[in-house]
Structure formats: C-alpha cells, structure tokens
C-alpha cells in the first residue's frame, strides 16, 4: 500500500498546518527526552557509576562495546589453540593438568564475554560467524606458533602478564556486565601468569638445553607481547573517545610502559635477557626506556598475514562445523523441554494450581 498525501484526502490547508505544528511539537518533545537521557548517561559516567543493560546509552557507545568485547571474546577462544597444541605432549601429568585447566579457563573467559555482548543486544552466533569469516579481529599475539614447551611458560609469563595489565583497568570499565566479567577473568589470568613463571623457573634450574629453550622462546615472544597493547597512542584514533566514555582507563602506551616496568625485574630474577638493546632504567622518568616494536610486522599480522593466521581461522572454522550437531541437539532438547512445560501447564490440575496461585480460585 502506498502512503497518501494528506491533501489527497481532502484535508484543508489549515488542518495540514495544524498537523505540521503538532509534528513539530512532538519532535521538540523527543529532542528534550533525548537530551535528558544523554545528560543522565554523562552524569553516570562522570560519577564513575556503571551503565547497566537496561539503561539508555548512545548507539556509538553500544557499538564500540560490542566490537571491543567481541574482539576480546574471540581472542580468548582463538587463544586456546597455541597452547592446546601442547596438551597431548606435556612432559608430566602435573604439567598436563595445569595446562588443561588453563586452556579450559580461556574457554570460560570467551563464554563470559560473549554473554556480556548479548546484554548489549548482540547475537553470539552472528559474532562467531563474523570471526570465522575474518570480519572481526582477535588479538594479533595468537597468530604466532608455539615451537617448544618453553613457549607454554613464556605465554603464561608474558602473554597472560600483558593481558593482566590490559584487563585489570577493565574491572573499572563503565559498562557493568563487562566490568564484572573482568573481575573473575583477572583472578584466573593471575593463575595463568604464575603457572607460566613457575614453569620457567623450573626450566631455568634444569639443564643447559632447557635454559636455552627458555631464552629462545623469550626472544620470540617479547616483541609480539609488547604489540598486544595496540598501536602507539598517536596512531590510535579511538582511544580518546573510549577514555571519555571510561571504557578504557589507560592509553596503549601507558599500559605498555607498565608492562615493561613490571616484567624487567621478573626477567632478571629468571635469568633471561629481554631481546632489546635499548632497554635500560631511566632514573629521571622513573621508568624503563625501551625500543620500538616492529609496527610494520604488527600491521601485517592484523591484515591476516602473520605466521599462523590462516591456520588459526581454519581450525576455528572446522571446530565450529564439527560442533554443528551439538548445537542442533541442544536446540532440539530445549524445544522439547519447552513443549513439555507448555503441555503440563495446560492440564486441568496445572490450570487449577495456576489459578490458586494467582488467588482467583
Ligand atoms: Fe583469558
Ligand atoms: Fe589467560
């Protein structure tokens, strides 16, 4: 059906003017209501209170959060692969149990985070589709290979260590469900960091060959770990808005510095050398100075050309396809349960019970 012009319906010019006036008043009322909502949102952010799923929020805030939390969730899930590679080859039962627990934790982190995106109206199946089609990103770090068992230790130490630096401030992020998920995730990340460091301490007190393995793994992971904080602040156009919304609490460079300051004494205690000739304590700044990561490599990895990008995505895609029967079975079971519940509600006894509960018997 096509819409009719009011003049076609024989409405007088005066009536048309009245209608336009009314419309204008409605627009004005809408604008006032919107301004009030925006002010309330700004006040909540300024007071450092949390925005909750039922609260009004600007569309751009919602979109930014969905993108960031989805990217975070994808990273947890893809991040299971590099270490999962070593579960079947862990050198002892103890190491295997630790590694299994850690990789399972990462799956849990992914699930909390997908659940957080759902409170914003996102659809998990849609996000998974975007990941496996390469339309949404995950952390660049998981596109590097794990070549020896020392990599398991170095990932725990450096990668989970960097993740902690990134994630602790997110426990105070402005969106409630994200902040609460991060509190639990950070507790588990701290176990991940410790198990990695403990493994490395053990290897460093082992044979010469084990010490060499630790050093070699450190050499390979150090720079990619520094890249985990994202590009330098000057090349990070979204940072200012995310900081204003208090989604982000520190800039990429601030977090990177914090990580370096935290890690250098740990490397010294461990007895490994960090592969950066420019790394030295700067007494004036009260921080370590350090060299510049290879940002061209970072861009290449983000563009899909890292050493393991294709392998990681292909593996994730295969796991998703292989899991189709589980999703179908779970949906069929849920539908059956719902149908049974509905049928039970229709029996005379259930109907009577319902009436009694409602006080209308
Ligand atoms: Fe995690
Ligand atoms: Fe972790």
mmCIF file of C-alpha atoms and ligand atoms in Angstrom:
data_model
loop_
_atom_site.group_PDB
_atom_site.id
_atom_site.type_symbol
_atom_site.label_atom_id
_atom_site.label_comp_id
_atom_site.label_asym_id
_atom_site.label_seq_id
_atom_site.Cartn_x
_atom_site.Cartn_y
_atom_site.Cartn_z
ATOM 1 C CA UNK A 1 0.000 0.000 0.000
ATOM 2 C CA UNK A 2 1.313 3.428 -0.867
ATOM 3 C CA UNK A 3 1.127 6.274 1.582
ATOM 4 C CA UNK A 4 -1.318 9.007 0.690
ATOM 5 C CA UNK A 5 -0.525 12.651 0.725
ATOM 6 C CA UNK A 6 -2.855 14.416 3.252
ATOM 7 C CA UNK A 7 -4.002 16.825 0.546
ATOM 8 C CA UNK A 8 -5.293 13.842 -1.464
ATOM 9 C CA UNK A 9 -7.619 13.021 1.408
ATOM 10 C CA UNK A 10 -9.337 16.375 1.252
ATOM 11 C CA UNK A 11 -7.600 17.824 4.349
ATOM 12 C CA UNK A 12 -7.803 21.596 4.395
ATOM 13 C CA UNK A 13 -4.620 23.718 4.298
ATOM 14 C CA UNK A 14 -5.393 24.843 7.890
ATOM 15 C CA UNK A 15 -5.592 21.221 9.080
ATOM 16 C CA UNK A 16 -2.317 20.489 7.309
ATOM 17 C CA UNK A 17 -0.694 23.436 9.130
ATOM 18 C CA UNK A 18 -2.086 22.136 12.438
ATOM 19 C CA UNK A 19 -0.701 18.684 11.737
ATOM 20 C CA UNK A 20 2.709 20.095 10.929
ATOM 21 C CA UNK A 21 2.620 22.144 14.144
ATOM 22 C CA UNK A 22 1.748 19.065 16.150
ATOM 23 C CA UNK A 23 4.546 17.091 14.497
ATOM 24 C CA UNK A 24 6.988 19.894 15.306
ATOM 25 C CA UNK A 25 5.932 19.820 18.973
ATOM 26 C CA UNK A 26 6.433 16.037 19.047
ATOM 27 C CA UNK A 27 9.911 16.409 17.523
ATOM 28 C CA UNK A 28 10.737 19.003 20.150
ATOM 29 C CA UNK A 29 9.482 16.728 22.949
ATOM 30 C CA UNK A 30 11.587 13.868 21.542
ATOM 31 C CA UNK A 31 14.620 16.104 21.465
ATOM 32 C CA UNK A 32 14.082 17.134 25.097
ATOM 33 C CA UNK A 33 13.682 13.496 26.129
ATOM 34 C CA UNK A 34 16.846 12.534 24.241
ATOM 35 C CA UNK A 35 18.810 15.395 25.793
ATOM 36 C CA UNK A 36 17.664 14.271 29.253
ATOM 37 C CA UNK A 37 18.801 10.700 28.527
ATOM 38 C CA UNK A 38 22.157 11.912 27.233
ATOM 39 C CA UNK A 39 22.640 14.035 30.344
ATOM 40 C CA UNK A 40 21.818 11.127 32.610
ATOM 41 C CA UNK A 41 24.286 8.930 30.743
ATOM 42 C CA UNK A 42 27.012 11.592 31.017
ATOM 43 C CA UNK A 43 26.316 12.052 34.754
ATOM 44 C CA UNK A 44 26.568 8.298 35.358
ATOM 45 C CA UNK A 45 29.914 8.161 33.550
ATOM 46 C CA UNK A 46 31.236 11.271 35.325
ATOM 47 C CA UNK A 47 30.283 9.847 38.740
ATOM 48 C CA UNK A 48 32.156 6.643 37.837
ATOM 49 C CA UNK A 49 28.990 4.600 38.208
ATOM 50 C CA UNK A 50 28.220 1.689 35.915
ATOM 51 C CA UNK A 51 25.965 1.697 32.850
ATOM 52 C CA UNK A 52 23.690 -1.352 33.023
ATOM 53 C CA UNK A 53 21.991 -3.232 30.137
ATOM 54 C CA UNK A 54 18.569 -1.598 30.708
ATOM 55 C CA UNK A 55 19.984 1.930 30.845
ATOM 56 C CA UNK A 56 19.810 4.185 27.836
ATOM 57 C CA UNK A 57 23.186 4.544 26.081
ATOM 58 C CA UNK A 58 24.351 6.255 22.880
ATOM 59 C CA UNK A 59 24.403 3.951 19.848
ATOM 60 C CA UNK A 60 28.110 4.580 19.300
ATOM 61 C CA UNK A 61 28.878 3.537 22.901
ATOM 62 C CA UNK A 62 26.923 0.314 22.389
ATOM 63 C CA UNK A 63 28.631 -0.384 19.053
ATOM 64 C CA UNK A 64 32.109 0.301 20.465
ATOM 65 C CA UNK A 65 31.478 -2.034 23.387
ATOM 66 C CA UNK A 66 30.115 -4.833 21.215
ATOM 67 C CA UNK A 67 33.156 -4.567 18.940
ATOM 68 C CA UNK A 68 35.641 -4.460 21.822
ATOM 69 C CA UNK A 69 34.057 -7.230 23.922
ATOM 70 C CA UNK A 70 33.559 -9.466 20.869
ATOM 71 C CA UNK A 71 37.198 -8.982 19.874
ATOM 72 C CA UNK A 72 38.166 -9.843 23.441
ATOM 73 C CA UNK A 73 35.939 -12.965 23.433
ATOM 74 C CA UNK A 74 37.364 -14.108 20.084
ATOM 75 C CA UNK A 75 40.899 -13.672 21.482
ATOM 76 C CA UNK A 76 40.131 -15.927 24.439
ATOM 77 C CA UNK A 77 38.736 -18.631 22.156
ATOM 78 C CA UNK A 78 41.426 -18.438 19.458
ATOM 79 C CA UNK A 79 43.999 -18.150 22.266
ATOM 80 C CA UNK A 80 43.211 -21.739 23.271
ATOM 81 C CA UNK A 81 44.914 -23.016 20.114
ATOM 82 C CA UNK A 82 48.618 -22.161 20.538
ATOM 83 C CA UNK A 83 48.770 -23.806 23.965
ATOM 84 C CA UNK A 84 46.228 -26.511 23.202
ATOM 85 C CA UNK A 85 48.881 -27.655 20.743
ATOM 86 C CA UNK A 86 50.970 -28.889 23.729
ATOM 87 C CA UNK A 87 48.328 -30.617 25.875
ATOM 88 C CA UNK A 88 48.998 -34.054 24.403
ATOM 89 C CA UNK A 89 52.772 -33.541 24.675
ATOM 90 C CA UNK A 90 53.062 -32.043 28.173
ATOM 91 C CA UNK A 91 56.136 -33.563 29.865
ATOM 92 C CA UNK A 92 54.363 -34.732 33.047
ATOM 93 C CA UNK A 93 50.907 -35.377 34.463
ATOM 94 C CA UNK A 94 51.238 -32.267 36.644
ATOM 95 C CA UNK A 95 52.102 -30.031 33.677
ATOM 96 C CA UNK A 96 49.290 -31.543 31.652
ATOM 97 C CA UNK A 97 46.725 -30.921 34.426
ATOM 98 C CA UNK A 98 47.871 -27.293 34.773
ATOM 99 C CA UNK A 99 47.787 -26.688 31.027
ATOM 100 C CA UNK A 100 44.368 -28.297 30.625
ATOM 101 C CA UNK A 101 42.966 -26.154 33.444
ATOM 102 C CA UNK A 102 44.423 -23.028 31.881
ATOM 103 C CA UNK A 103 43.096 -23.712 28.387
ATOM 104 C CA UNK A 104 39.660 -24.509 29.836
ATOM 105 C CA UNK A 105 39.735 -21.204 31.732
ATOM 106 C CA UNK A 106 40.257 -19.415 28.415
ATOM 107 C CA UNK A 107 37.144 -21.091 27.001
ATOM 108 C CA UNK A 108 35.241 -19.866 30.067
ATOM 109 C CA UNK A 109 36.543 -16.321 29.541
ATOM 110 C CA UNK A 110 35.290 -16.412 25.972
ATOM 111 C CA UNK A 111 31.859 -17.511 27.168
ATOM 112 C CA UNK A 112 31.522 -14.807 29.863
ATOM 113 C CA UNK A 113 32.464 -12.229 27.286
ATOM 114 C CA UNK A 114 30.068 -13.462 24.593
ATOM 115 C CA UNK A 115 27.377 -13.374 27.299
ATOM 116 C CA UNK A 116 28.339 -9.750 28.042
ATOM 117 C CA UNK A 117 27.862 -8.837 24.353
ATOM 118 C CA UNK A 118 24.408 -10.439 24.481
ATOM 119 C CA UNK A 119 23.369 -7.983 27.212
ATOM 120 C CA UNK A 120 24.027 -5.292 24.579
ATOM 121 C CA UNK A 121 21.749 -6.965 22.052
ATOM 122 C CA UNK A 122 24.448 -8.783 20.059
ATOM 123 C CA UNK A 123 23.911 -12.323 18.841
ATOM 124 C CA UNK A 124 26.654 -14.818 19.669
ATOM 125 C CA UNK A 125 26.067 -16.896 16.530
ATOM 126 C CA UNK A 126 26.441 -13.742 14.460
ATOM 127 C CA UNK A 127 29.707 -12.816 16.219
ATOM 128 C CA UNK A 128 31.081 -16.323 15.669
ATOM 129 C CA UNK A 129 30.170 -16.063 12.007
ATOM 130 C CA UNK A 130 32.000 -12.737 11.763
ATOM 131 C CA UNK A 131 35.074 -14.287 13.391
ATOM 132 C CA UNK A 132 35.275 -17.325 11.134
ATOM 133 C CA UNK A 133 34.637 -15.220 8.052
ATOM 134 C CA UNK A 134 37.531 -12.976 9.079
ATOM 135 C CA UNK A 135 35.264 -9.922 9.507
ATOM 136 C CA UNK A 136 36.111 -9.412 13.196
ATOM 137 C CA UNK A 137 39.535 -9.436 14.776
ATOM 138 C CA UNK A 138 41.207 -11.167 17.670
ATOM 139 C CA UNK A 139 44.490 -10.337 19.359
ATOM 140 C CA UNK A 140 47.485 -10.417 16.988
ATOM 141 C CA UNK A 141 49.525 -12.426 19.531
ATOM 142 C CA UNK A 142 47.730 -15.698 18.820
ATOM 143 C CA UNK A 143 48.985 -15.755 15.238
ATOM 144 C CA UNK A 144 52.461 -16.831 16.366
ATOM 145 C CA UNK A 145 53.444 -20.511 16.628
ATOM 146 C CA UNK A 146 54.329 -22.442 19.809
ATOM 147 C CA UNK A 147 57.516 -24.273 18.886
ATOM 148 C CA UNK A 148 58.678 -25.790 22.196
ATOM 149 C CA UNK A 149 57.229 -26.496 25.636
ATOM 150 C CA UNK A 150 59.075 -23.398 26.893
ATOM 151 C CA UNK A 151 56.511 -21.426 24.849
ATOM 152 C CA UNK A 152 53.813 -22.579 27.285
ATOM 153 C CA UNK A 153 55.775 -20.977 30.127
ATOM 154 C CA UNK A 154 56.610 -17.818 28.190
ATOM 155 C CA UNK A 155 52.985 -17.377 27.064
ATOM 156 C CA UNK A 156 51.843 -17.625 30.692
ATOM 157 C CA UNK A 157 54.517 -15.192 31.825
ATOM 158 C CA UNK A 158 54.419 -12.608 29.014
ATOM 159 C CA UNK A 159 51.107 -13.034 27.174
ATOM 160 C CA UNK A 160 48.927 -13.574 30.239
ATOM 161 C CA UNK A 161 51.099 -10.961 32.016
ATOM 162 C CA UNK A 162 50.303 -8.421 29.287
ATOM 163 C CA UNK A 163 46.653 -9.489 29.361
ATOM 164 C CA UNK A 164 46.576 -8.731 33.111
ATOM 165 C CA UNK A 165 47.978 -5.221 32.509
ATOM 166 C CA UNK A 166 45.295 -4.673 29.866
ATOM 167 C CA UNK A 167 42.464 -6.214 31.837
ATOM 168 C CA UNK A 168 42.899 -5.040 35.439
ATOM 169 C CA UNK A 169 41.797 -1.485 34.498
ATOM 170 C CA UNK A 170 38.800 -3.033 32.672
ATOM 171 C CA UNK A 171 37.462 -4.202 36.069
ATOM 172 C CA UNK A 172 36.520 -0.499 36.432
ATOM 173 C CA UNK A 173 35.211 -0.066 32.900
ATOM 174 C CA UNK A 174 31.947 1.863 32.645
ATOM 175 C CA UNK A 175 29.754 -0.985 31.340
ATOM 176 C CA UNK A 176 28.612 -3.106 34.310
ATOM 177 C CA UNK A 177 28.464 -6.634 32.824
ATOM 178 C CA UNK A 178 31.897 -6.200 31.185
ATOM 179 C CA UNK A 179 33.465 -4.888 34.396
ATOM 180 C CA UNK A 180 32.031 -7.748 36.458
ATOM 181 C CA UNK A 181 33.179 -10.385 33.952
ATOM 182 C CA UNK A 182 36.684 -8.897 34.093
ATOM 183 C CA UNK A 183 36.930 -9.256 37.878
ATOM 184 C CA UNK A 184 36.615 -13.019 37.633
ATOM 185 C CA UNK A 185 38.719 -13.258 34.490
ATOM 186 C CA UNK A 186 41.578 -11.315 36.104
ATOM 187 C CA UNK A 187 41.706 -13.704 39.046
ATOM 188 C CA UNK A 188 42.160 -16.577 36.623
ATOM 189 C CA UNK A 189 44.682 -14.673 34.494
ATOM 190 C CA UNK A 190 46.814 -14.213 37.562
ATOM 191 C CA UNK A 191 46.937 -18.023 37.991
ATOM 192 C CA UNK A 192 47.898 -18.274 34.308
ATOM 193 C CA UNK A 193 50.745 -15.849 34.730
ATOM 194 C CA UNK A 194 52.051 -17.671 37.810
ATOM 195 C CA UNK A 195 51.921 -21.140 36.315
ATOM 196 C CA UNK A 196 53.925 -19.853 33.343
ATOM 197 C CA UNK A 197 56.523 -18.170 35.503
ATOM 198 C CA UNK A 198 56.783 -21.229 37.764
ATOM 199 C CA UNK A 199 57.341 -23.464 34.729
ATOM 200 C CA UNK A 200 60.118 -21.149 33.526
ATOM 201 C CA UNK A 201 61.772 -21.043 36.972
ATOM 202 C CA UNK A 202 61.802 -24.843 36.937
ATOM 203 C CA UNK A 203 63.273 -24.986 33.436
ATOM 204 C CA UNK A 204 65.896 -22.357 34.284
ATOM 205 C CA UNK A 205 67.139 -24.519 37.144
ATOM 206 C CA UNK A 206 67.305 -27.521 34.808
ATOM 207 C CA UNK A 207 69.759 -28.370 32.028
ATOM 208 C CA UNK A 208 71.637 -26.011 29.760
ATOM 209 C CA UNK A 209 69.363 -27.084 26.912
ATOM 210 C CA UNK A 210 66.254 -26.165 28.936
ATOM 211 C CA UNK A 211 67.710 -22.736 29.749
ATOM 212 C CA UNK A 212 68.398 -22.191 26.048
ATOM 213 C CA UNK A 213 64.810 -23.150 25.229
ATOM 214 C CA UNK A 214 63.504 -20.535 27.680
ATOM 215 C CA UNK A 215 65.773 -17.825 26.280
ATOM 216 C CA UNK A 216 64.856 -18.680 22.706
ATOM 217 C CA UNK A 217 61.115 -18.606 23.486
ATOM 218 C CA UNK A 218 61.533 -15.272 25.314
ATOM 219 C CA UNK A 219 63.310 -13.843 22.248
ATOM 220 C CA UNK A 220 60.402 -14.837 20.012
ATOM 221 C CA UNK A 221 57.524 -13.669 22.277
ATOM 222 C CA UNK A 222 58.871 -10.416 23.737
ATOM 223 C CA UNK A 223 58.081 -8.058 20.848
ATOM 224 C CA UNK A 224 54.706 -9.611 19.930
ATOM 225 C CA UNK A 225 53.783 -9.292 23.641
ATOM 226 C CA UNK A 226 54.555 -5.547 23.530
ATOM 227 C CA UNK A 227 52.321 -5.267 20.449
ATOM 228 C CA UNK A 228 49.396 -6.656 22.451
ATOM 229 C CA UNK A 229 48.762 -3.160 23.824
ATOM 230 C CA UNK A 230 47.906 -1.935 20.346
ATOM 231 C CA UNK A 231 49.490 0.787 18.202
ATOM 232 C CA UNK A 232 51.211 3.838 19.749
ATOM 233 C CA UNK A 233 48.782 6.421 21.149
ATOM 234 C CA UNK A 234 49.438 8.746 18.218
ATOM 235 C CA UNK A 235 48.109 6.055 15.831
ATOM 236 C CA UNK A 236 45.168 5.012 17.972
ATOM 237 C CA UNK A 237 42.279 7.233 16.873
ATOM 238 C CA UNK A 238 39.598 5.548 19.019
ATOM 239 C CA UNK A 239 41.446 5.891 22.322
ATOM 240 C CA UNK A 240 40.235 9.406 23.184
ATOM 241 C CA UNK A 241 36.543 8.546 22.795
ATOM 242 C CA UNK A 242 36.922 5.254 24.682
ATOM 243 C CA UNK A 243 38.689 7.092 27.522
ATOM 244 C CA UNK A 244 35.952 9.760 27.602
ATOM 245 C CA UNK A 245 33.352 7.003 27.947
ATOM 246 C CA UNK A 246 35.571 5.360 30.575
ATOM 247 C CA UNK A 247 35.515 2.100 28.639
ATOM 248 C CA UNK A 248 39.281 2.394 28.501
ATOM 249 C CA UNK A 249 41.060 3.707 31.607
ATOM 250 C CA UNK A 250 44.667 3.970 30.360
ATOM 251 C CA UNK A 251 46.213 4.575 26.935
ATOM 252 C CA UNK A 252 48.078 1.877 24.960
ATOM 253 C CA UNK A 253 51.468 3.465 25.662
ATOM 254 C CA UNK A 254 50.769 3.824 29.399
ATOM 255 C CA UNK A 255 49.850 0.152 29.627
ATOM 256 C CA UNK A 256 52.876 -0.906 27.576
ATOM 257 C CA UNK A 257 55.166 1.044 29.906
ATOM 258 C CA UNK A 258 53.526 -0.526 32.948
ATOM 259 C CA UNK A 259 54.095 -3.988 31.465
ATOM 260 C CA UNK A 260 57.765 -3.315 30.706
ATOM 261 C CA UNK A 261 58.363 -1.913 34.219
ATOM 262 C CA UNK A 262 56.686 -4.942 35.761
ATOM 263 C CA UNK A 263 58.451 -7.534 33.572
ATOM 264 C CA UNK A 264 62.104 -6.421 33.581
ATOM 265 C CA UNK A 265 62.733 -7.380 37.260
ATOM 266 C CA UNK A 266 60.965 -10.716 36.631
ATOM 267 C CA UNK A 267 63.310 -11.403 33.681
ATOM 268 C CA UNK A 268 66.309 -10.592 35.892
ATOM 269 C CA UNK A 269 65.123 -12.973 38.602
ATOM 270 C CA UNK A 270 64.549 -15.642 35.981
ATOM 271 C CA UNK A 271 67.997 -15.109 34.448
ATOM 272 C CA UNK A 272 66.840 -14.437 30.880
ATOM 273 C CA UNK A 273 67.766 -11.493 28.675
ATOM 274 C CA UNK A 274 64.983 -9.465 27.073
ATOM 275 C CA UNK A 275 65.886 -9.020 23.381
ATOM 276 C CA UNK A 276 66.030 -5.214 23.363
ATOM 277 C CA UNK A 277 69.418 -3.437 23.355
ATOM 278 C CA UNK A 278 67.680 -0.124 24.164
ATOM 279 C CA UNK A 279 66.136 -1.431 27.362
ATOM 280 C CA UNK A 280 67.513 0.486 30.372
ATOM 281 C CA UNK A 281 66.326 2.155 33.559
ATOM 282 C CA UNK A 282 65.726 5.867 33.202
ATOM 283 C CA UNK A 283 66.063 7.446 36.683
ATOM 284 C CA UNK A 284 64.596 10.782 35.518
ATOM 285 C CA UNK A 285 61.421 9.212 34.205
ATOM 286 C CA UNK A 286 61.323 6.568 36.917
ATOM 287 C CA UNK A 287 60.590 4.007 34.176
ATOM 288 C CA UNK A 288 62.452 1.692 31.833
ATOM 289 C CA UNK A 289 63.208 3.063 28.373
ATOM 290 C CA UNK A 290 62.698 0.519 25.620
ATOM 291 C CA UNK A 291 62.930 0.118 21.844
ATOM 292 C CA UNK A 292 60.171 0.397 19.263
ATOM 293 C CA UNK A 293 58.274 -2.736 18.248
ATOM 294 C CA UNK A 294 58.188 -3.507 14.535
ATOM 295 C CA UNK A 295 54.860 -1.861 13.729
ATOM 296 C CA UNK A 296 55.062 -2.969 10.088
ATOM 297 C CA UNK A 297 55.024 -6.586 11.310
ATOM 298 C CA UNK A 298 52.077 -5.775 13.604
ATOM 299 C CA UNK A 299 50.088 -4.372 10.656
ATOM 300 C CA UNK A 300 50.924 -7.418 8.556
ATOM 301 C CA UNK A 301 49.689 -9.782 11.276
ATOM 302 C CA UNK A 302 46.496 -7.716 11.723
ATOM 303 C CA UNK A 303 45.963 -7.809 7.964
ATOM 304 C CA UNK A 304 45.903 -11.613 8.146
ATOM 305 C CA UNK A 305 49.480 -12.248 7.045
ATOM 306 C CA UNK A 306 51.011 -13.444 10.321
ATOM 307 C CA UNK A 307 52.686 -16.853 10.575
ATOM 308 C CA UNK A 308 49.540 -18.685 11.781
ATOM 309 C CA UNK A 309 46.510 -16.522 10.824
ATOM 310 C CA UNK A 310 45.197 -18.908 8.179
ATOM 311 C CA UNK A 311 45.788 -21.963 10.367
ATOM 312 C CA UNK A 312 44.029 -20.432 13.405
ATOM 313 C CA UNK A 313 40.943 -19.416 11.438
ATOM 314 C CA UNK A 314 40.761 -22.715 9.552
ATOM 315 C CA UNK A 315 40.947 -24.611 12.839
ATOM 316 C CA UNK A 316 38.235 -22.447 14.411
ATOM 317 C CA UNK A 317 36.019 -22.873 11.339
ATOM 318 C CA UNK A 318 36.459 -26.643 11.419
ATOM 319 C CA UNK A 319 35.666 -26.794 15.148
ATOM 320 C CA UNK A 320 32.520 -24.751 14.501
ATOM 321 C CA UNK A 321 31.398 -27.058 11.678
ATOM 322 C CA UNK A 322 32.205 -30.192 13.694
ATOM 323 C CA UNK A 323 30.174 -28.762 16.590
ATOM 324 C CA UNK A 324 27.013 -28.242 14.492
ATOM 325 C CA UNK A 325 25.414 -31.470 15.784
ATOM 326 C CA UNK A 326 25.931 -30.329 19.411
ATOM 327 C CA UNK A 327 24.159 -27.033 18.742
ATOM 328 C CA UNK A 328 21.344 -28.799 16.888
ATOM 329 C CA UNK A 329 20.933 -31.365 19.687
ATOM 330 C CA UNK A 330 20.910 -28.628 22.361
ATOM 331 C CA UNK A 331 18.260 -26.630 20.437
ATOM 332 C CA UNK A 332 16.120 -29.742 19.882
ATOM 333 C CA UNK A 333 16.366 -30.608 23.590
ATOM 334 C CA UNK A 334 15.443 -27.049 24.631
ATOM 335 C CA UNK A 335 12.448 -27.067 22.236
ATOM 336 C CA UNK A 336 11.284 -30.416 23.636
ATOM 337 C CA UNK A 337 11.568 -29.175 27.226
ATOM 338 C CA UNK A 338 9.634 -26.021 26.369
ATOM 339 C CA UNK A 339 6.901 -28.037 24.599
ATOM 340 C CA UNK A 340 6.603 -30.344 27.626
ATOM 341 C CA UNK A 341 6.403 -27.412 30.021
ATOM 342 C CA UNK A 342 3.670 -25.838 27.882
ATOM 343 C CA UNK A 343 1.723 -29.134 27.752
ATOM 344 C CA UNK A 344 1.999 -29.537 31.541
ATOM 345 C CA UNK A 345 0.690 -26.017 32.043
ATOM 346 C CA UNK A 346 -2.438 -26.959 30.083
ATOM 347 C CA UNK A 347 -3.529 -29.971 32.192
ATOM 348 C CA UNK A 348 -6.610 -29.248 34.345
ATOM 349 C CA UNK A 349 -4.618 -29.765 37.545
ATOM 350 C CA UNK A 350 -1.923 -27.306 36.432
ATOM 351 C CA UNK A 351 -4.515 -24.775 35.354
ATOM 352 C CA UNK A 352 -6.191 -25.068 38.800
ATOM 353 C CA UNK A 353 -2.838 -24.704 40.530
ATOM 354 C CA UNK A 354 -2.096 -21.624 38.458
ATOM 355 C CA UNK A 355 -5.474 -20.086 39.340
ATOM 356 C CA UNK A 356 -4.921 -20.830 43.029
ATOM 357 C CA UNK A 357 -1.510 -19.223 42.956
ATOM 358 C CA UNK A 358 -2.983 -16.182 41.288
ATOM 359 C CA UNK A 359 -5.651 -16.078 44.025
ATOM 360 C CA UNK A 360 -8.644 -16.406 41.671
ATOM 361 C CA UNK A 361 -9.795 -19.897 42.681
HETATM 362 FE FE1 LIG B 1 41.844 -15.398 29.355
HETATM 363 FE FE1 LIG B 2 44.891 -16.449 30.324
#
